[in-house]
CSV table of C-alpha atoms in Angstrom, one decimal:
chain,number,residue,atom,x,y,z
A,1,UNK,CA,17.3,4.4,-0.8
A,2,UNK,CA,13.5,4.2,-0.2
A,3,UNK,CA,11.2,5.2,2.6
A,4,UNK,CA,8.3,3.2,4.4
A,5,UNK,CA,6.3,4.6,7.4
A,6,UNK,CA,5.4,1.8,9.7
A,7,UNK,CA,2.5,2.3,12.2
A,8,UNK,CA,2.0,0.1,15.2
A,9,UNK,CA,5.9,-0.2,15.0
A,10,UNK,CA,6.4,-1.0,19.1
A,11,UNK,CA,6.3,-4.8,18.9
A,12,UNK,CA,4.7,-7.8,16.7
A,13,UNK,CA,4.5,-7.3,13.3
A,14,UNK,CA,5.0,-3.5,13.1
A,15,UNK,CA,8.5,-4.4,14.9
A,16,UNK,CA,9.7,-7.2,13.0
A,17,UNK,CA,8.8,-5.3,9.5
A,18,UNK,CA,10.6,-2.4,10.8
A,19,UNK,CA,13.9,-4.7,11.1
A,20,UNK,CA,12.9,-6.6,7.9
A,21,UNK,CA,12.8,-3.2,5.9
A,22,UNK,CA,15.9,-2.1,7.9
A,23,UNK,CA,17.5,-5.2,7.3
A,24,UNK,CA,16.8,-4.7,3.3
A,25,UNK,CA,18.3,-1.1,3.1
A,26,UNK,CA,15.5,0.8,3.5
A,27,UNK,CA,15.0,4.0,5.6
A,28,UNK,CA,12.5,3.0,8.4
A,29,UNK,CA,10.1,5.3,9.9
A,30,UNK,CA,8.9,4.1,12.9
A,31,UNK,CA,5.8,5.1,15.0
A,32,UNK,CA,3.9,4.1,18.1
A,33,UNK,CA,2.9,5.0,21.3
A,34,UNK,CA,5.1,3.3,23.3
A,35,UNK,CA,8.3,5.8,23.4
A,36,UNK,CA,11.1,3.4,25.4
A,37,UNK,CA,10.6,0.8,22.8
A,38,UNK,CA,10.8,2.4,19.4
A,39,UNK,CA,13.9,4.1,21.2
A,40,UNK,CA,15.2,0.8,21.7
A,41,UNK,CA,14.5,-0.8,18.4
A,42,UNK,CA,16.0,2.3,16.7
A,43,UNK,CA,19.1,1.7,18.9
A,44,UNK,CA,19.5,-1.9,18.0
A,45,UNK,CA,19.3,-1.7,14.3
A,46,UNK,CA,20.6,2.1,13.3
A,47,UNK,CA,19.5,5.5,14.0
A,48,UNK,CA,20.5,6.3,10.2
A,49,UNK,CA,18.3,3.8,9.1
A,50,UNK,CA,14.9,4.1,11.7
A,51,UNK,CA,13.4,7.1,12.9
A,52,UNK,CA,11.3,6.6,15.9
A,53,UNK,CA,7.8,9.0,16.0
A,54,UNK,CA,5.9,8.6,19.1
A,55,UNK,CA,2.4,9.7,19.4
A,56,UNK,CA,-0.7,8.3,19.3
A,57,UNK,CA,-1.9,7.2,15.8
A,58,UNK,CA,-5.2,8.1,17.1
A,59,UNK,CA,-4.2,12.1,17.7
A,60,UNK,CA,-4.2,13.5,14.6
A,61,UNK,CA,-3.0,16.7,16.1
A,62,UNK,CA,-0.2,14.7,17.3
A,63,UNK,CA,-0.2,12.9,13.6
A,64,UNK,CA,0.4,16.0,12.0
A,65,UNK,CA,3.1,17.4,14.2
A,66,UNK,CA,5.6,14.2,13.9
A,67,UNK,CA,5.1,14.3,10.2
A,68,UNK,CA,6.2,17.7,9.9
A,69,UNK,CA,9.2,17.0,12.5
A,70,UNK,CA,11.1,14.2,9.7
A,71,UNK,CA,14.2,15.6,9.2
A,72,UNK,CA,15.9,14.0,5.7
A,73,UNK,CA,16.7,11.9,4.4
A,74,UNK,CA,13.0,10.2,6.3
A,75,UNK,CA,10.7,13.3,4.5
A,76,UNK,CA,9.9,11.4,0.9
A,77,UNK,CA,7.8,8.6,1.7
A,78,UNK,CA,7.9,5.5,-0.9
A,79,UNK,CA,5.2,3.4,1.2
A,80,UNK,CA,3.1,3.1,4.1
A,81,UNK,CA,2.4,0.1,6.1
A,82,UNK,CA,-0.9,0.4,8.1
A,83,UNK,CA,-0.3,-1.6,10.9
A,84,UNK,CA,-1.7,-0.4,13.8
A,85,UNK,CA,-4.7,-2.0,15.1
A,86,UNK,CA,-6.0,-4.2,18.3
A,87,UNK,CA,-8.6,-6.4,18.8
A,88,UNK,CA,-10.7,-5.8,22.7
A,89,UNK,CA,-13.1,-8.7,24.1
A,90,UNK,CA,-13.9,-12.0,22.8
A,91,UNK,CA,-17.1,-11.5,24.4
A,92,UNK,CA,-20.9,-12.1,22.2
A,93,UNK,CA,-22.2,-8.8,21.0
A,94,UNK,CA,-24.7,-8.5,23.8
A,95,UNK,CA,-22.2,-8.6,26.3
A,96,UNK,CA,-19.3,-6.6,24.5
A,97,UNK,CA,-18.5,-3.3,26.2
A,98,UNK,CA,-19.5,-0.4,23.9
A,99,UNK,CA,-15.9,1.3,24.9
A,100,UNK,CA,-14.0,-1.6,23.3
A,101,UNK,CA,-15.7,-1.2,19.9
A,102,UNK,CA,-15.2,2.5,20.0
A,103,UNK,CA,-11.4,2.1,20.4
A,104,UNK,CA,-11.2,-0.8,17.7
A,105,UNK,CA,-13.1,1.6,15.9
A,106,UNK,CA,-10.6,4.9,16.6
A,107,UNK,CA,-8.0,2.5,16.4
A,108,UNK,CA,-8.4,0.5,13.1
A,109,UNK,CA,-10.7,2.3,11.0
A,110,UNK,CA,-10.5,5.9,12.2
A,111,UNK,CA,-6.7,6.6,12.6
A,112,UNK,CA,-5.8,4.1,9.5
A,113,UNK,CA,-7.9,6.5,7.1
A,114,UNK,CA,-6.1,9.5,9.2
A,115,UNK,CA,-2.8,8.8,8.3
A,116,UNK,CA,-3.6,7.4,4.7
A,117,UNK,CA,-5.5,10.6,3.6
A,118,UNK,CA,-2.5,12.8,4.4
A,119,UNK,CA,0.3,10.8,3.0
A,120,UNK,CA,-1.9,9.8,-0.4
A,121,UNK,CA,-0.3,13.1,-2.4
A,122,UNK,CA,3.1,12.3,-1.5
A,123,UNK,CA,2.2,8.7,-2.5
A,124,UNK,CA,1.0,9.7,-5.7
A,125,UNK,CA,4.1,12.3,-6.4
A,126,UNK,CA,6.7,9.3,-5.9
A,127,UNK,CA,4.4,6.2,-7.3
A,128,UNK,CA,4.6,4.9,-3.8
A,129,UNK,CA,2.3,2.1,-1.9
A,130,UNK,CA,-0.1,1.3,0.6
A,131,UNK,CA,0.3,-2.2,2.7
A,132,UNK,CA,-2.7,-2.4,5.2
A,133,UNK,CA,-2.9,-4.9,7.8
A,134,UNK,CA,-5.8,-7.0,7.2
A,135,UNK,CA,-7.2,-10.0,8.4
A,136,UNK,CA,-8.7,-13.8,7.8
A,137,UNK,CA,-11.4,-12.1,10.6
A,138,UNK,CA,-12.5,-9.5,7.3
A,139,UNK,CA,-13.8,-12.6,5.5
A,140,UNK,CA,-14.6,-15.5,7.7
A,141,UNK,CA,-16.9,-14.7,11.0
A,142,UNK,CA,-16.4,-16.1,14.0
A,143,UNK,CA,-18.1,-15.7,17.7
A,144,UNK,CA,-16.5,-12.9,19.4
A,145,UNK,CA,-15.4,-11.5,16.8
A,146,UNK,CA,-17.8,-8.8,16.0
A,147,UNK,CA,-16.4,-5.2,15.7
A,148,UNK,CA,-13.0,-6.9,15.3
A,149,UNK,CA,-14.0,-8.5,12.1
A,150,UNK,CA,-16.0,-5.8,11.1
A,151,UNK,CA,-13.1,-2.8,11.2
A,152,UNK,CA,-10.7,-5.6,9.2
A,153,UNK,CA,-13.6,-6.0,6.6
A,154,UNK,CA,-13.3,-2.1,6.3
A,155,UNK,CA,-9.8,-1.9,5.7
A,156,UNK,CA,-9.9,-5.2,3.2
A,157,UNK,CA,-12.5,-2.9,1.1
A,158,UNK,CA,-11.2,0.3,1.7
A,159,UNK,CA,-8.0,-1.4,0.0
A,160,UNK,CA,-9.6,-2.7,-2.6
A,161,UNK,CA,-11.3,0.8,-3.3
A,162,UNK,CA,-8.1,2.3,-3.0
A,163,UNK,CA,-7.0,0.4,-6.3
A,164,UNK,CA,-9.7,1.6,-8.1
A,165,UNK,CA,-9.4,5.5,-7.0
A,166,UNK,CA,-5.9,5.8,-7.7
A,167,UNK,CA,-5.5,3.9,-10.9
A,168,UNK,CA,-3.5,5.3,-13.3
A,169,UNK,CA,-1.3,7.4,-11.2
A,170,UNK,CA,1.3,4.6,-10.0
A,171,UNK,CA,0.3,3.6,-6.7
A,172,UNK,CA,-0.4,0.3,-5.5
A,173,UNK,CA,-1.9,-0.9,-2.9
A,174,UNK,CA,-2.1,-4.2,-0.9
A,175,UNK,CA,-4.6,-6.0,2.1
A,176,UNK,CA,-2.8,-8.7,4.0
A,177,UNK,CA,-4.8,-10.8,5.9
A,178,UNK,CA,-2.7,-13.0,8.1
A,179,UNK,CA,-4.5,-16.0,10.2
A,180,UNK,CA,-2.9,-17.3,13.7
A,181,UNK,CA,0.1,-14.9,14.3
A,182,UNK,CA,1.8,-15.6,17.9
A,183,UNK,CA,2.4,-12.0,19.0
A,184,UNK,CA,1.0,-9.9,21.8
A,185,UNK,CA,-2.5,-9.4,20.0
A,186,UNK,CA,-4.2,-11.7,22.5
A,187,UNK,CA,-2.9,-11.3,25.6
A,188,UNK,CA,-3.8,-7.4,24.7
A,189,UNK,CA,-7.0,-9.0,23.8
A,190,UNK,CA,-7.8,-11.3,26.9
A,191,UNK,CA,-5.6,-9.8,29.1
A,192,UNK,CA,-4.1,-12.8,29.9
A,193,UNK,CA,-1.2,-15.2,29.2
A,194,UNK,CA,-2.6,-18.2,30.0
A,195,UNK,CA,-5.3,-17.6,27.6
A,196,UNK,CA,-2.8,-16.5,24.7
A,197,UNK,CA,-1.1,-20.1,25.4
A,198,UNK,CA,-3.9,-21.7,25.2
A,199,UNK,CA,-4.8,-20.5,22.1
A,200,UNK,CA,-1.4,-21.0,20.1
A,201,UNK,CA,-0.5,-24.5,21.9
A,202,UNK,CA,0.6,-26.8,19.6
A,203,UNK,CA,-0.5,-25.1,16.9
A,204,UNK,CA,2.8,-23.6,15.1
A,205,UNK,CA,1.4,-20.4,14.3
A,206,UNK,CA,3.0,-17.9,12.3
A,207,UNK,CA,5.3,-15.7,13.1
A,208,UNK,CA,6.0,-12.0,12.5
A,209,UNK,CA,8.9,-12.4,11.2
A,210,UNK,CA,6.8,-14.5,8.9
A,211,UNK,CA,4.3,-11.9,7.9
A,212,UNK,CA,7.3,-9.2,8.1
A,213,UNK,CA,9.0,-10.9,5.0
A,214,UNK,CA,5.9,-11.0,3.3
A,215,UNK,CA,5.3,-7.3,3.1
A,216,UNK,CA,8.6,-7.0,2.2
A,217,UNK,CA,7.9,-9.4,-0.3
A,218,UNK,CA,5.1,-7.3,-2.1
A,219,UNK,CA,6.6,-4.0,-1.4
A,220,UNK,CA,9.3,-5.0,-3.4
A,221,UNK,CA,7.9,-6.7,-6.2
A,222,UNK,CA,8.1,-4.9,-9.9
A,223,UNK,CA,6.7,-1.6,-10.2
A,224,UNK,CA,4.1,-2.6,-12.7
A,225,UNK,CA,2.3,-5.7,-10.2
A,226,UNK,CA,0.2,-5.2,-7.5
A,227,UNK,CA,-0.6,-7.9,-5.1
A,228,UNK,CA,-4.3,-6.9,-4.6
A,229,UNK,CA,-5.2,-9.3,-1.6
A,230,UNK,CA,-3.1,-11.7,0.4
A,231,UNK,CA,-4.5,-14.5,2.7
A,232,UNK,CA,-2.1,-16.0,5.1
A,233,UNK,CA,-2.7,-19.0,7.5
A,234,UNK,CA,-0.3,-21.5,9.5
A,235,UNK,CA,-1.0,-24.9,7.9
A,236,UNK,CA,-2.7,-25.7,11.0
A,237,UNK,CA,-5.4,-23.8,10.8
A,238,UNK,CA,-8.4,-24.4,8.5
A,239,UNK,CA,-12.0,-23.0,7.9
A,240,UNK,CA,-14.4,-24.0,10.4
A,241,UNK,CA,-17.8,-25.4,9.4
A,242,UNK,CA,-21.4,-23.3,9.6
A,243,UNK,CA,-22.4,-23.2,13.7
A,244,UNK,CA,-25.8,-24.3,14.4
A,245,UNK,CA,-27.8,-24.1,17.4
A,246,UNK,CA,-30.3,-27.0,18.1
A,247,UNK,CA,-33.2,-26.3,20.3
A,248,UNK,CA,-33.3,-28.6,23.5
């Protein structure tokens, strides 16, 4: 039975794959900050099948202690899912709080390449993979989205780079970059539900269930294929012309 690790594993996307892998017989190793709610997933689907590790992906102290702490049959890893992340203010850069682009920063780039670095020769010593949570935001700019797009650019390259480092030994590795996904990511963003309503109203995002099946989907594709990129939108959302600012 294989292993994934899945970061970021207290609600959204990180929860839903962690039932989807469940679901498909795979051990689940869970992780987040959030202690009360990856006890409560892990009681609703199977503590033989999730193991909940709570710490702060950011704490790499704390990183390194809850690895060590696996007990079997969670200690050979087949493949990690990098989902952690957040997204802080939709304000312009000139009014963006510096502290909010340090914790995207910590957050999305920092901690991702953390926990990547020391799971890479276990990786490597069972052929495993690497499923990083992306974004549409790493290729198509938007106001407000400043550092956000810019740590989910770095994790669409550092995938991509990835490839090339470790070909040859087995591994493979994958950037999805979901569009409009109804979770808690903006009312963590705005702080606010009316704004997160606003912005999926009648829109029929995705879900993430929906983006849940899809790393399933290339996690368990034939050893010898790698899904190098995948872009994901609800059909109701499009690409947005060039902005232009006309003087008065």
């Amino acid at each position: 039975m294989p292993t994934v690790l899945v970061t970021g594993a207290t609600a959204g996307i990180g929860a839903a794959t962690v039932r989807a892998f469940a679901a498909a017989g795979w051990h689940v190793i869970a992780t987040g900050r959030r202690k009360d709610r990856l006890e409560s997933l892990t009681t609703i689907i199977s503590e033989n099948r999730v193991h909940p590790l709570a710490f702060d992906v950011r704490d790499e102290a704390a990183l390194d202690e809850a690895l060590a702490s696996l007990p079997e049959p969670f200690r050979d890893l087949d493949l990690l899912v990098n989902n952690a992340g957040l997204a802080l203010g939709t304000e312009p850069a000139q009014d963006a709080a510096l502290s909010n682009w340090q914790t995207m920063i910590d957050t999305n780039i920092t901690a991702l390449v953390s926990v990547t670095h020391k799971l890479l020769p276990q990786l490597i010593a069972r052929k495993g993979g690497i499923i990083n949570l992306s974004s549409v935001a790493a290729s198509y700019p938007y106001a407000g989205g400043n550092v956000y797009g810019a740590t989910k650019a770095f994790v669409r390259q550092f995938s991509l780079n990835l490839r090339s480092d470790l070909l040859g030994t087995g591994v493979r590795v994958t950037s999805i970059e979901p569009g409009m996904v109804e979770t808690e990511f903006t009312l963590v963003r705005t702080g606010s539900q009316e704004a997160s309503d606003k912005l999926y109203g009648g829109v029929n995002p995705m879900t993430a269930e929906d983006i849940a099946k899809t790393i399933l989907w290339v996690a368990e594709q034939p050893a010898h294929l790698n899904i190098n990129t995948l872009e994901l939108m609800p059909v109701n959302q499009a690409f947005a012309g060039f902005a232009v600012h006309r003087k008065g």
